[in-house]
Structures are given as structure tokens and as C-alpha cells.
């Protein structure tokens, strides 16, 4: 009976040892779900809970002592030139419900 105190202590050490592993597994799971949604350039990192997040917090692990942060990476910057306005006299193409294309926005009624 005196040796039964060892079992809860062993469980405590086992759960503490698996805490980092479960945090990494959770990060990988979140990363795969984001990639499956079609997002290409992103990072998923694990940081301390008190650290400022440079992205969206998407989870926590290790009993709330760490948080998992998602940050979408920016692609190349688009050309800085302003968008050119459409000329006023340019006709408007409209696709009608029957699949035909009309110039000027008038579909046969």
C-alpha cells in the first residue's frame, strides 16, 4: 500500500513529458487543416502564452502555458501604380440566364 503513491507521480511525469509532444502534434494538425483549405503561404508557430502574437491565436497547449499562432505570409507586393479607371464609352458585357452574352446589359425577356 505504501508504494501506491508512485502511480499518480508517474502519471504526472508522463503527462508533463508528453505535453511538448502534444503541443507539436496539435500545431501540425492545425497546419495540415490550413493547408487543406488551400492556403499556400503561412506559418503556424508555438509561443509562450505571455508573448505578444504577431498573428491570429488559433489554439493553446501545455495547459495554457503556450499558444499556437497562425500568420499568413504576404505574397509579392502588387504594382504600386493606381488602378486605371474604365473609359465611360466602353460597352458592358452581361451574361444572361440562358447562357447568352449581351452587350449593353439587355437580356431577352
CSV table of C-alpha atoms in Angstrom, one decimal:
chain,number,residue,atom,x,y,z
A,1,UNK,CA,0.0,0.0,0.0
A,2,UNK,CA,2.9,2.3,0.7
A,3,UNK,CA,4.1,2.1,-2.9
A,4,UNK,CA,0.7,3.2,-4.4
A,5,UNK,CA,1.8,6.9,-4.2
A,6,UNK,CA,4.2,6.1,-7.0
A,7,UNK,CA,1.4,5.7,-9.6
A,8,UNK,CA,0.0,9.2,-9.5
A,9,UNK,CA,3.5,10.7,-9.5
A,10,UNK,CA,4.4,8.6,-12.6
A,11,UNK,CA,1.3,9.8,-14.4
A,12,UNK,CA,2.2,13.4,-13.6
A,13,UNK,CA,5.7,13.0,-15.0
A,14,UNK,CA,4.3,11.1,-18.1
A,15,UNK,CA,1.8,13.8,-18.8
A,16,UNK,CA,4.4,16.5,-18.4
A,17,UNK,CA,6.7,14.7,-20.8
A,18,UNK,CA,4.0,14.3,-23.4
A,19,UNK,CA,3.0,17.9,-23.1
A,20,UNK,CA,5.6,19.2,-25.6
A,21,UNK,CA,4.8,16.3,-27.9
A,22,UNK,CA,1.1,17.0,-27.8
A,23,UNK,CA,1.8,20.7,-28.5
A,24,UNK,CA,3.8,19.8,-31.6
A,25,UNK,CA,1.1,17.3,-32.7
A,26,UNK,CA,-1.6,20.0,-32.3
A,27,UNK,CA,0.5,22.5,-34.2
A,28,UNK,CA,1.0,20.0,-37.0
A,29,UNK,CA,-2.7,19.2,-37.1
A,30,UNK,CA,-3.7,22.8,-37.3
A,31,UNK,CA,-1.1,23.4,-40.0
A,32,UNK,CA,-2.5,20.5,-42.1
A,33,UNK,CA,-6.1,21.8,-41.8
A,34,UNK,CA,-5.0,25.2,-43.0
A,35,UNK,CA,-3.1,23.7,-45.9
A,36,UNK,CA,-6.1,21.5,-46.8
A,37,UNK,CA,-8.2,24.7,-47.0
A,38,UNK,CA,-6.0,25.9,-49.9
A,39,UNK,CA,-3.8,28.4,-48.1
A,40,UNK,CA,-0.3,28.3,-49.6
A,41,UNK,CA,2.0,30.7,-47.8
A,42,UNK,CA,1.6,30.7,-44.0
A,43,UNK,CA,3.3,29.9,-40.7
A,44,UNK,CA,2.0,28.2,-37.6
A,45,UNK,CA,4.2,28.7,-34.6
A,46,UNK,CA,4.1,27.9,-30.9
A,47,UNK,CA,5.0,30.7,-28.5
A,48,UNK,CA,4.7,31.4,-24.7
A,49,UNK,CA,1.3,32.5,-23.6
A,50,UNK,CA,2.6,35.8,-22.3
A,51,UNK,CA,4.4,36.6,-25.6
A,52,UNK,CA,2.8,39.1,-28.0
A,53,UNK,CA,1.3,37.3,-31.0
A,54,UNK,CA,2.1,38.6,-34.5
A,55,UNK,CA,-0.8,36.8,-36.0
A,56,UNK,CA,-4.1,35.1,-35.1
A,57,UNK,CA,-4.1,32.8,-32.0
A,58,UNK,CA,-5.7,29.5,-33.2
A,59,UNK,CA,-5.1,27.3,-30.2
A,60,UNK,CA,-3.3,26.7,-26.9
A,61,UNK,CA,-1.4,23.8,-25.4
A,62,UNK,CA,0.6,22.7,-22.4
A,63,UNK,CA,-2.2,23.5,-20.1
A,64,UNK,CA,-2.5,27.1,-21.4
A,65,UNK,CA,1.2,27.9,-21.0
A,66,UNK,CA,1.8,28.2,-24.7
A,67,UNK,CA,-0.3,29.4,-27.6
A,68,UNK,CA,-0.4,28.5,-31.3
A,69,UNK,CA,-0.2,31.4,-33.7
A,70,UNK,CA,-1.2,31.4,-37.3
A,71,UNK,CA,0.2,34.1,-39.6
A,72,UNK,CA,-0.5,34.3,-43.3
A,73,UNK,CA,2.6,35.4,-45.3
A,74,UNK,CA,2.2,38.2,-47.8
A,75,UNK,CA,2.9,37.5,-51.4
A,76,UNK,CA,4.8,39.8,-53.6
A,77,UNK,CA,3.6,43.4,-53.4
A,78,UNK,CA,1.4,44.3,-56.4
A,79,UNK,CA,2.4,47.1,-58.7
A,80,UNK,CA,2.1,50.5,-56.9
A,81,UNK,CA,0.5,52.2,-59.8
A,82,UNK,CA,-3.1,53.3,-59.3
A,83,UNK,CA,-5.9,51.4,-61.0
A,84,UNK,CA,-6.8,52.9,-64.3
A,85,UNK,CA,-10.5,53.9,-64.5
A,86,UNK,CA,-12.6,52.3,-67.1
A,87,UNK,CA,-13.5,54.6,-70.1
A,88,UNK,CA,-17.1,55.8,-70.0
A,89,UNK,CA,-17.9,54.8,-73.5
A,90,UNK,CA,-16.8,51.2,-73.1
A,91,UNK,CA,-19.7,48.7,-73.5
A,92,UNK,CA,-20.7,46.4,-70.7
A,93,UNK,CA,-20.9,42.7,-71.4
A,94,UNK,CA,-23.6,40.8,-69.5
A,95,UNK,CA,-24.1,37.0,-69.3
A,96,UNK,CA,-27.8,36.2,-69.4
A,97,UNK,CA,-29.6,33.4,-67.5
A,98,UNK,CA,-29.9,31.4,-70.7
A,99,UNK,CA,-26.1,31.4,-71.2
A,100,UNK,CA,-26.0,34.0,-74.0
A,101,UNK,CA,-23.9,37.2,-73.8
A,102,UNK,CA,-25.4,40.6,-74.3
A,103,UNK,CA,-23.7,43.9,-75.0
A,104,UNK,CA,-25.2,46.8,-73.0
A,105,UNK,CA,-26.8,44.7,-70.3
A,106,UNK,CA,-30.1,43.9,-72.0
A,107,UNK,CA,-31.0,40.2,-71.8
A,108,UNK,CA,-34.0,39.0,-73.8
A,109,UNK,CA,-37.0,39.0,-71.6
